[in-house]
PDB file of C-alpha atoms in Angstrom:
ATOM      1  CA  MET A 690      41.935-211.911  31.493  1.00  0.00           C
ATOM      2  CA  GLY A 691      45.752-212.015  30.318  1.00  0.00           C
ATOM      3  CA  LYS A 692      48.462-212.031  32.193  1.00  0.00           C
ATOM      4  CA  PHE A 693      49.441-208.846  33.476  1.00  0.00           C
ATOM      5  CA  VAL A 694      52.493-207.589  35.885  1.00  0.00           C
ATOM      6  CA  LYS A 695      51.573-204.969  38.047  1.00  0.00           C
ATOM      7  CA  THR A 696      53.642-201.521  37.838  1.00  0.00           C
ATOM      8  CA  ASP A 697      53.075-198.393  39.225  1.00  0.00           C
ATOM      9  CA  THR A 698      54.423-196.074  36.552  1.00  0.00           C
ATOM     10  CA  PRO A 699      51.827-194.784  33.392  1.00  0.00           C
ATOM     11  CA  SER A 700      52.806-195.724  29.795  1.00  0.00           C
ATOM     12  CA  VAL A 701      52.285-193.111  27.056  1.00  0.00           C
ATOM     13  CA  VAL A 702      51.062-194.683  24.144  1.00  0.00           C
ATOM     14  CA  TRP A 703      50.953-192.769  20.020  1.00  0.00           C
ATOM     15  CA  VAL A 704      51.566-189.312  21.954  1.00  0.00           C
ATOM     16  CA  MET A 705      48.141-189.011  23.635  1.00  0.00           C
ATOM     17  CA  GLY A 706      47.230-192.282  24.960  1.00  0.00           C
ATOM     18  CA  ILE A 707      48.454-192.818  28.860  1.00  0.00           C
ATOM     19  CA  ASN A 708      48.017-196.714  29.906  1.00  0.00           C
ATOM     20  CA  ASP A 709      47.760-196.346  33.016  1.00  0.00           C
ATOM     21  CA  LYS A 710      47.722-200.147  33.960  1.00  0.00           C
ATOM     22  CA  LYS A 711      44.939-200.802  35.514  1.00  0.00           C
ATOM     23  CA  TYR A 712      43.798-203.523  32.947  1.00  0.00           C
ATOM     24  CA  PRO A 713      46.002-206.084  31.103  1.00  0.00           C
ATOM     25  CA  ILE A 714      46.632-205.270  27.338  1.00  0.00           C
ATOM     26  CA  THR A 715      47.205-208.636  26.753  1.00  0.00           C
ATOM     27  CA  ASP A 716      44.820-212.029  26.606  1.00  0.00           C
ATOM     28  CA  GLU A 717      45.526-215.601  27.960  1.00  0.00           C
ATOM     29  CA  ASN A 718      47.617-215.994  24.684  1.00  0.00           C
ATOM     30  CA  GLY A 719      50.072-213.378  25.556  1.00  0.00           C
ATOM     31  CA  ASN A 720      48.696-211.821  22.351  1.00  0.00           C
ATOM     32  CA  PRO A 721      47.282-208.330  22.463  1.00  0.00           C
ATOM     33  CA  SER A 722      43.742-208.094  23.769  1.00  0.00           C
ATOM     34  CA  LYS A 723      41.053-206.227  21.654  1.00  0.00           C
ATOM     35  CA  GLU A 724      40.633-203.779  23.917  1.00  0.00           C
ATOM     36  CA  TYR A 725      44.050-202.642  23.608  1.00  0.00           C
ATOM     37  CA  LYS A 726      44.344-203.403  20.093  1.00  0.00           C
ATOM     38  CA  LEU A 727      41.174-201.074  18.945  1.00  0.00           C
ATOM     39  CA  TRP A 728      42.987-198.340  21.663  1.00  0.00           C
ATOM     40  CA  THR A 729      46.812-198.489  19.982  1.00  0.00           C
ATOM     41  CA  ALA A 730      45.212-198.382  16.372  1.00  0.00           C
ATOM     42  CA  MET A 731      42.349-195.751  17.102  1.00  0.00           C
ATOM     43  CA  LEU A 732      45.691-193.356  18.361  1.00  0.00           C
ATOM     44  CA  GLN A 733      47.634-194.767  16.098  1.00  0.00           C
ATOM     45  CA  ARG A 734      45.280-193.791  12.806  1.00  0.00           C
ATOM     46  CA  CYS A 735      45.332-190.285  14.703  1.00  0.00           C
ATOM     47  CA  TYR A 736      48.697-188.903  15.797  1.00  0.00           C
ATOM     48  CA  SER A 737      51.018-191.256  14.281  1.00  0.00           C
ATOM     49  CA  ALA A 738      52.734-188.957  11.462  1.00  0.00           C
ATOM     50  CA  SER A 739      53.339-191.628   8.334  1.00  0.00           C
ATOM     51  CA  LYS A 740      51.809-190.956   5.141  1.00  0.00           C
ATOM     52  CA  GLN A 741      48.747-194.114   6.000  1.00  0.00           C
ATOM     53  CA  TYR A 742      47.627-191.982   8.499  1.00  0.00           C
ATOM     54  CA  ALA A 743      47.035-188.742   5.809  1.00  0.00           C
ATOM     55  CA  SER A 744      43.137-189.102   5.758  1.00  0.00           C
ATOM     56  CA  TYR A 745      43.305-188.985  10.233  1.00  0.00           C
ATOM     57  CA  THR A 746      44.360-185.500   9.624  1.00  0.00           C
ATOM     58  CA  LYS A 747      41.282-183.679  11.121  1.00  0.00           C
ATOM     59  CA  VAL A 748      40.797-186.936  13.152  1.00  0.00           C
ATOM     60  CA  THR A 749      41.388-186.433  17.301  1.00  0.00           C
ATOM     61  CA  VAL A 750      40.464-188.472  20.065  1.00  0.00           C
ATOM     62  CA  ASP A 751      38.135-187.508  22.354  1.00  0.00           C
ATOM     63  CA  GLU A 752      40.259-186.554  26.387  1.00  0.00           C
ATOM     64  CA  ARG A 753      37.984-189.675  28.137  1.00  0.00           C
ATOM     65  CA  PHE A 754      39.420-192.167  25.379  1.00  0.00           C
ATOM     66  CA  HIS A 755      43.183-191.301  26.473  1.00  0.00           C
ATOM     67  CA  LYS A 756      43.123-193.411  29.719  1.00  0.00           C
ATOM     68  CA  PHE A 757      43.534-196.968  27.821  1.00  0.00           C
ATOM     69  CA  SER A 758      41.042-198.073  31.626  1.00  0.00           C
ATOM     70  CA  ASP A 759      38.484-195.801  30.476  1.00  0.00           C
ATOM     71  CA  PHE A 760      38.321-197.107  27.092  1.00  0.00           C
ATOM     72  CA  TYR A 761      38.537-200.634  28.244  1.00  0.00           C
ATOM     73  CA  GLU A 762      36.006-200.167  30.454  1.00  0.00           C
ATOM     74  CA  TRP A 763      33.418-198.010  28.053  1.00  0.00           C
ATOM     75  CA  CYS A 764      34.187-201.331  25.480  1.00  0.00           C
ATOM     76  CA  HIS A 765      32.793-203.678  28.207  1.00  0.00           C
ATOM     77  CA  ASN A 766      30.072-201.618  28.131  1.00  0.00           C
ATOM     78  CA  GLN A 767      29.124-201.187  24.853  1.00  0.00           C
ATOM     79  CA  ILE A 768      25.833-203.597  22.857  1.00  0.00           C
ATOM     80  CA  GLY A 769      27.809-205.009  20.486  1.00  0.00           C
ATOM     81  CA  TRP A 770      30.576-205.796  22.348  1.00  0.00           C
ATOM     82  CA  GLU A 771      29.886-209.203  23.003  1.00  0.00           C
ATOM     83  CA  GLN A 772      30.517-210.054  19.014  1.00  0.00           C
ATOM     84  CA  VAL A 773      33.517-208.132  18.590  1.00  0.00           C
ATOM     85  CA  CYS A 774      35.676-210.580  21.450  1.00  0.00           C
ATOM     86  CA  SER A 775      33.687-213.528  19.072  1.00  0.00           C
ATOM     87  CA  THR A 776      33.734-213.279  15.933  1.00  0.00           C
ATOM     88  CA  HIS A 777      35.880-211.104  12.817  1.00  0.00           C
ATOM     89  CA  ASP A 778      34.122-209.373  11.515  1.00  0.00           C
ATOM     90  CA  TRP A 779      33.203-206.807  13.729  1.00  0.00           C
ATOM     91  CA  GLY A 780      34.421-203.559  14.397  1.00  0.00           C
ATOM     92  CA  MET A 781      34.468-200.270  15.801  1.00  0.00           C
ATOM     93  CA  ASP A 782      33.179-196.936  13.978  1.00  0.00           C
ATOM     94  CA  LYS A 783      32.694-192.980  14.311  1.00  0.00           C
ATOM     95  CA  ASP A 784      31.394-192.132  11.725  1.00  0.00           C
ATOM     96  CA  ILE A 785      28.152-193.593  11.201  1.00  0.00           C
ATOM     97  CA  LEU A 786      26.591-190.489  14.147  1.00  0.00           C
ATOM     98  CA  GLN A 787      28.552-187.828  12.880  1.00  0.00           C
ATOM     99  CA  ARG A 788      27.859-188.004   9.571  1.00  0.00           C
ATOM    100  CA  GLY A 789      28.365-184.703   7.251  1.00  0.00           C
ATOM    101  CA  VAL A 790      30.664-183.731   9.925  1.00  0.00           C
ATOM    102  CA  GLU A 791      33.974-182.561   8.390  1.00  0.00           C
ATOM    103  CA  GLU A 792      35.904-182.610  11.467  1.00  0.00           C
ATOM    104  CA  LYS A 793      35.599-185.798  13.667  1.00  0.00           C
ATOM    105  CA  VAL A 794      36.336-186.720  16.975  1.00  0.00           C
ATOM    106  CA  TYR A 795      36.378-190.763  17.973  1.00  0.00           C
ATOM    107  CA  SER A 796      34.179-190.251  21.723  1.00  0.00           C
ATOM    108  CA  PRO A 797      32.421-192.811  23.857  1.00  0.00           C
ATOM    109  CA  ASP A 798      29.206-190.531  23.101  1.00  0.00           C
ATOM    110  CA  ILE A 799      29.707-191.200  19.213  1.00  0.00           C
ATOM    111  CA  CYS A 800      31.698-194.467  19.058  1.00  0.00           C
ATOM    112  CA  VAL A 801      29.383-198.055  18.148  1.00  0.00           C
ATOM    113  CA  PHE A 802      30.276-201.752  17.401  1.00  0.00           C
ATOM    114  CA  VAL A 803      28.983-202.719  14.180  1.00  0.00           C
ATOM    115  CA  PRO A 804      28.839-205.393  12.373  1.00  0.00           C
ATOM    116  CA  ALA A 805      31.086-205.544   8.343  1.00  0.00           C
ATOM    117  CA  GLU A 806      28.162-205.507   6.610  1.00  0.00           C
ATOM    118  CA  VAL A 807      26.541-202.200   8.320  1.00  0.00           C
ATOM    119  CA  ASN A 808      29.860-200.240   8.602  1.00  0.00           C
ATOM    120  CA  SER A 809      30.433-200.970   4.727  1.00  0.00           C
ATOM    121  CA  TYR A 810      26.813-199.732   3.643  1.00  0.00           C
ATOM    122  CA  PHE A 811      28.092-196.531   4.995  1.00  0.00           C
ATOM    123  CA  THR A 812      31.143-196.428   2.463  1.00  0.00           C
ATOM    124  CA  THR A 813      31.336-193.709  -0.453  1.00  0.00           C
ATOM    125  CA  ARG A 814      35.034-194.321  -1.841  1.00  0.00           C
ATOM    126  CA  LYS A 815      34.574-190.684  -3.730  1.00  0.00           C
ATOM    127  CA  ALA A 816      38.156-190.773  -4.140  1.00  0.00           C
ATOM    128  CA  LYS A 817      38.127-194.021  -6.269  1.00  0.00           C
ATOM    129  CA  ARG A 818      34.861-193.705  -8.182  1.00  0.00           C
ATOM    130  CA  GLY A 819      35.499-189.753 -10.430  1.00  0.00           C
ATOM    131  CA  ASP A 820      32.800-187.818 -10.813  1.00  0.00           C
ATOM    132  CA  LEU A 821      30.013-190.189 -11.049  1.00  0.00           C
ATOM    133  CA  PRO A 822      27.641-189.870  -8.339  1.00  0.00           C
ATOM    134  CA  LEU A 823      27.363-192.512  -5.677  1.00  0.00           C
ATOM    135  CA  GLY A 824      26.026-195.867  -6.860  1.00  0.00           C
ATOM    136  CA  VAL A 825      26.542-195.462 -10.693  1.00  0.00           C
ATOM    137  CA  CYS A 826      29.502-195.889 -12.860  1.00  0.00           C
ATOM    138  CA  TYR A 827      29.311-195.761 -16.791  1.00  0.00           C
ATOM    139  CA  HIS A 828      29.954-198.987 -18.957  1.00  0.00           C
ATOM    140  CA  LYS A 829      31.139-197.570 -23.093  1.00  0.00           C
ATOM    141  CA  PRO A 830      30.678-200.285 -25.086  1.00  0.00           C
ATOM    142  CA  HIS A 831      27.096-199.524 -24.385  1.00  0.00           C
ATOM    143  CA  ASN A 832      27.109-195.986 -23.631  1.00  0.00           C
ATOM    144  CA  ARG A 833      24.655-196.762 -20.465  1.00  0.00           C
ATOM    145  CA  TYR A 834      25.247-195.663 -16.851  1.00  0.00           C
ATOM    146  CA  VAL A 835      24.620-199.315 -14.898  1.00  0.00           C
ATOM    147  CA  ALA A 836      23.450-198.337 -11.280  1.00  0.00           C
ATOM    148  CA  GLN A 837      24.932-201.520  -8.664  1.00  0.00           C
ATOM    149  CA  ILE A 838      24.598-201.521  -4.758  1.00  0.00           C
ATOM    150  CA  GLY A 839      26.740-203.690  -3.026  1.00  0.00           C
ATOM    151  CA  ASN A 840      25.064-206.082  -0.747  1.00  0.00           C
ATOM    152  CA  GLY A 841      27.412-207.234   1.739  1.00  0.00           C
ATOM    153  CA  SER A 842      29.160-210.007   0.104  1.00  0.00           C
ATOM    154  CA  GLY A 843      31.637-208.282  -1.696  1.00  0.00           C
ATOM    155  CA  ARG A 844      30.322-208.425  -5.630  1.00  0.00           C
ATOM    156  CA  PRO A 845      27.375-205.114  -6.277  1.00  0.00           C
ATOM    157  CA  ILE A 846      24.534-206.187  -7.561  1.00  0.00           C
ATOM    158  CA  THR A 847      23.688-204.789 -11.076  1.00  0.00           C
ATOM    159  CA  LEU A 848      20.266-202.497 -11.299  1.00  0.00           C
ATOM    160  CA  GLY A 849      19.865-202.061 -14.917  1.00  0.00           C
ATOM    161  CA  ALA A 850      21.363-200.038 -17.367  1.00  0.00           C
ATOM    162  CA  TYR A 851      20.638-196.295 -18.442  1.00  0.00           C
ATOM    163  CA  LYS A 852      20.532-193.671 -20.472  1.00  0.00           C
ATOM    164  CA  THR A 853      21.673-190.654 -18.232  1.00  0.00           C
ATOM    165  CA  VAL A 854      23.227-191.016 -15.253  1.00  0.00           C
ATOM    166  CA  GLU A 855      20.128-189.137 -13.167  1.00  0.00           C
ATOM    167  CA  GLU A 856      17.861-192.365 -13.938  1.00  0.00           C
ATOM    168  CA  ALA A 857      21.143-194.664 -12.661  1.00  0.00           C
ATOM    169  CA  PHE A 858      21.204-192.998  -9.846  1.00  0.00           C
ATOM    170  CA  ASP A 859      17.300-192.540  -8.938  1.00  0.00           C
ATOM    171  CA  VAL A 860      17.737-196.362  -8.925  1.00  0.00           C
ATOM    172  CA  TYR A 861      20.055-196.273  -7.047  1.00  0.00           C
ATOM    173  CA  LYS A 862      18.847-194.295  -4.296  1.00  0.00           C
ATOM    174  CA  GLU A 863      15.638-196.246  -3.923  1.00  0.00           C
ATOM    175  CA  ALA A 864      17.967-199.503  -3.807  1.00  0.00           C
ATOM    176  CA  LYS A 865      20.444-198.220  -1.540  1.00  0.00           C
ATOM    177  CA  ARG A 866      16.890-197.412   0.707  1.00  0.00           C
ATOM    178  CA  LEU A 867      15.065-200.214   1.021  1.00  0.00           C
ATOM    179  CA  ARG A 868      18.866-201.751   1.868  1.00  0.00           C
ATOM    180  CA  GLY A 869      18.852-199.506   4.440  1.00  0.00           C
ATOM    181  CA  ILE A 870      15.957-200.683   5.938  1.00  0.00           C
ATOM    182  CA  GLU A 871      16.708-204.357   5.791  1.00  0.00           C
ATOM    183  CA  LEU A 872      19.719-203.784   7.233  1.00  0.00           C
ATOM    184  CA  ALA A 873      17.749-202.091  10.333  1.00  0.00           C
ATOM    185  CA  ASN A 874      15.341-205.038  10.230  1.00  0.00           C
ATOM    186  CA  THR A 875      17.973-207.818  10.442  1.00  0.00           C
ATOM    187  CA  TRP A 876      20.292-205.526  13.090  1.00  0.00           C
ATOM    188  CA  ARG A 877      17.407-204.729  15.536  1.00  0.00           C
ATOM    189  CA  GLY A 878      18.282-204.691  18.978  1.00  0.00           C
ATOM    190  CA  ILE A 879      21.848-206.780  18.113  1.00  0.00           C
ATOM    191  CA  ILE A 880      23.672-203.127  17.282  1.00  0.00           C
ATOM    192  CA  ASP A 881      22.923-200.058  19.251  1.00  0.00           C
ATOM    193  CA  ASP A 882      19.925-198.290  18.152  1.00  0.00           C
ATOM    194  CA  ARG A 883      21.211-194.991  17.002  1.00  0.00           C
ATOM    195  CA  VAL A 884      22.748-196.795  14.432  1.00  0.00           C
ATOM    196  CA  ILE A 885      19.053-198.741  13.649  1.00  0.00           C
ATOM    197  CA  ALA A 886      17.438-195.306  13.353  1.00  0.00           C
ATOM    198  CA  VAL A 887      20.220-193.860  11.028  1.00  0.00           C
ATOM    199  CA  LEU A 888      19.410-197.206   8.192  1.00  0.00           C
ATOM    200  CA  GLU A 889      16.018-196.582   8.705  1.00  0.00           C
ATOM    201  CA  ASP A 890      16.593-192.509   7.568  1.00  0.00           C
ATOM    202  CA  TYR A 891      19.742-192.765   5.369  1.00  0.00           C
ATOM    203  CA  ILE A 892      19.124-191.131   2.029  1.00  0.00           C
ATOM    204  CA  VAL A 893      21.900-190.870  -0.170  1.00  0.00           C
ATOM    205  CA  THR A 894      22.158-187.443  -2.284  1.00  0.00           C
ATOM    206  CA  VAL A 895      24.284-186.887  -5.763  1.00  0.00           C
ATOM    207  CA  ASP A 896      26.290-184.952  -4.315  1.00  0.00           C
ATOM    208  CA  MET A 897      27.741-187.349  -1.531  1.00  0.00           C
TER     209      MET A 897
END
C-alpha cells in the first residue's frame, strides 16, 4: 500500500469524480497508483473540455464509479486485476460488452479487464479506412481487393487478393470468426466469461 496522508476533506476530480481519501492514490514509490491512474483517465476522457477527447462526448461515467473508493474496491474484485498490476498490456475496456450502443457508460456492470490482443480484436478504425469494409484494402497496381487480418503482433496478415470487395470481405469475415474462437480458447479462465462468450459468437458485418 502506498504512502498516504489522512485528511477528512474530499476533493473533486474532473468534474464528477470524488476522491474521498479512503485509499492512497500513490504506490510505494510515490507514483500514481494503478487504481488512481485508471480512475482519473476515465473521468478525464468523459469530462474534459479538450478536443483530444471529442470522441467521448456521448460517454459518461456511472455514478457508482464517481467515488474513488468505490472504483478502487471494484478493481480489486475483478477478473484480470492481478494481470493489470503485473503486466503492461492489460487495460480496462468499456466497449466489448456494450457494442453497438451509441451512448456508452463506464459502469461496474460493463467494464472488464482484458489483454491488448483481445482489446484490439474489436477495433474497427472506421474513421481511417474510408468506404471499404473492415479487413479490406484496395491494391491499385493490380486492381485487386486485399483481405487482411491482425493477429495481435501489430502487423496484419494478408489473406489474399480478390477481384471484388465482396470476395475479400467474405474471406476476412471467416478468418475473423476463427480468430475470435482462438482468442476465446487462449484466454478462457483468465478473462471474464462474458468476454469469452462475445469472442466465440462474434461476427463482423459489412457496415461495421
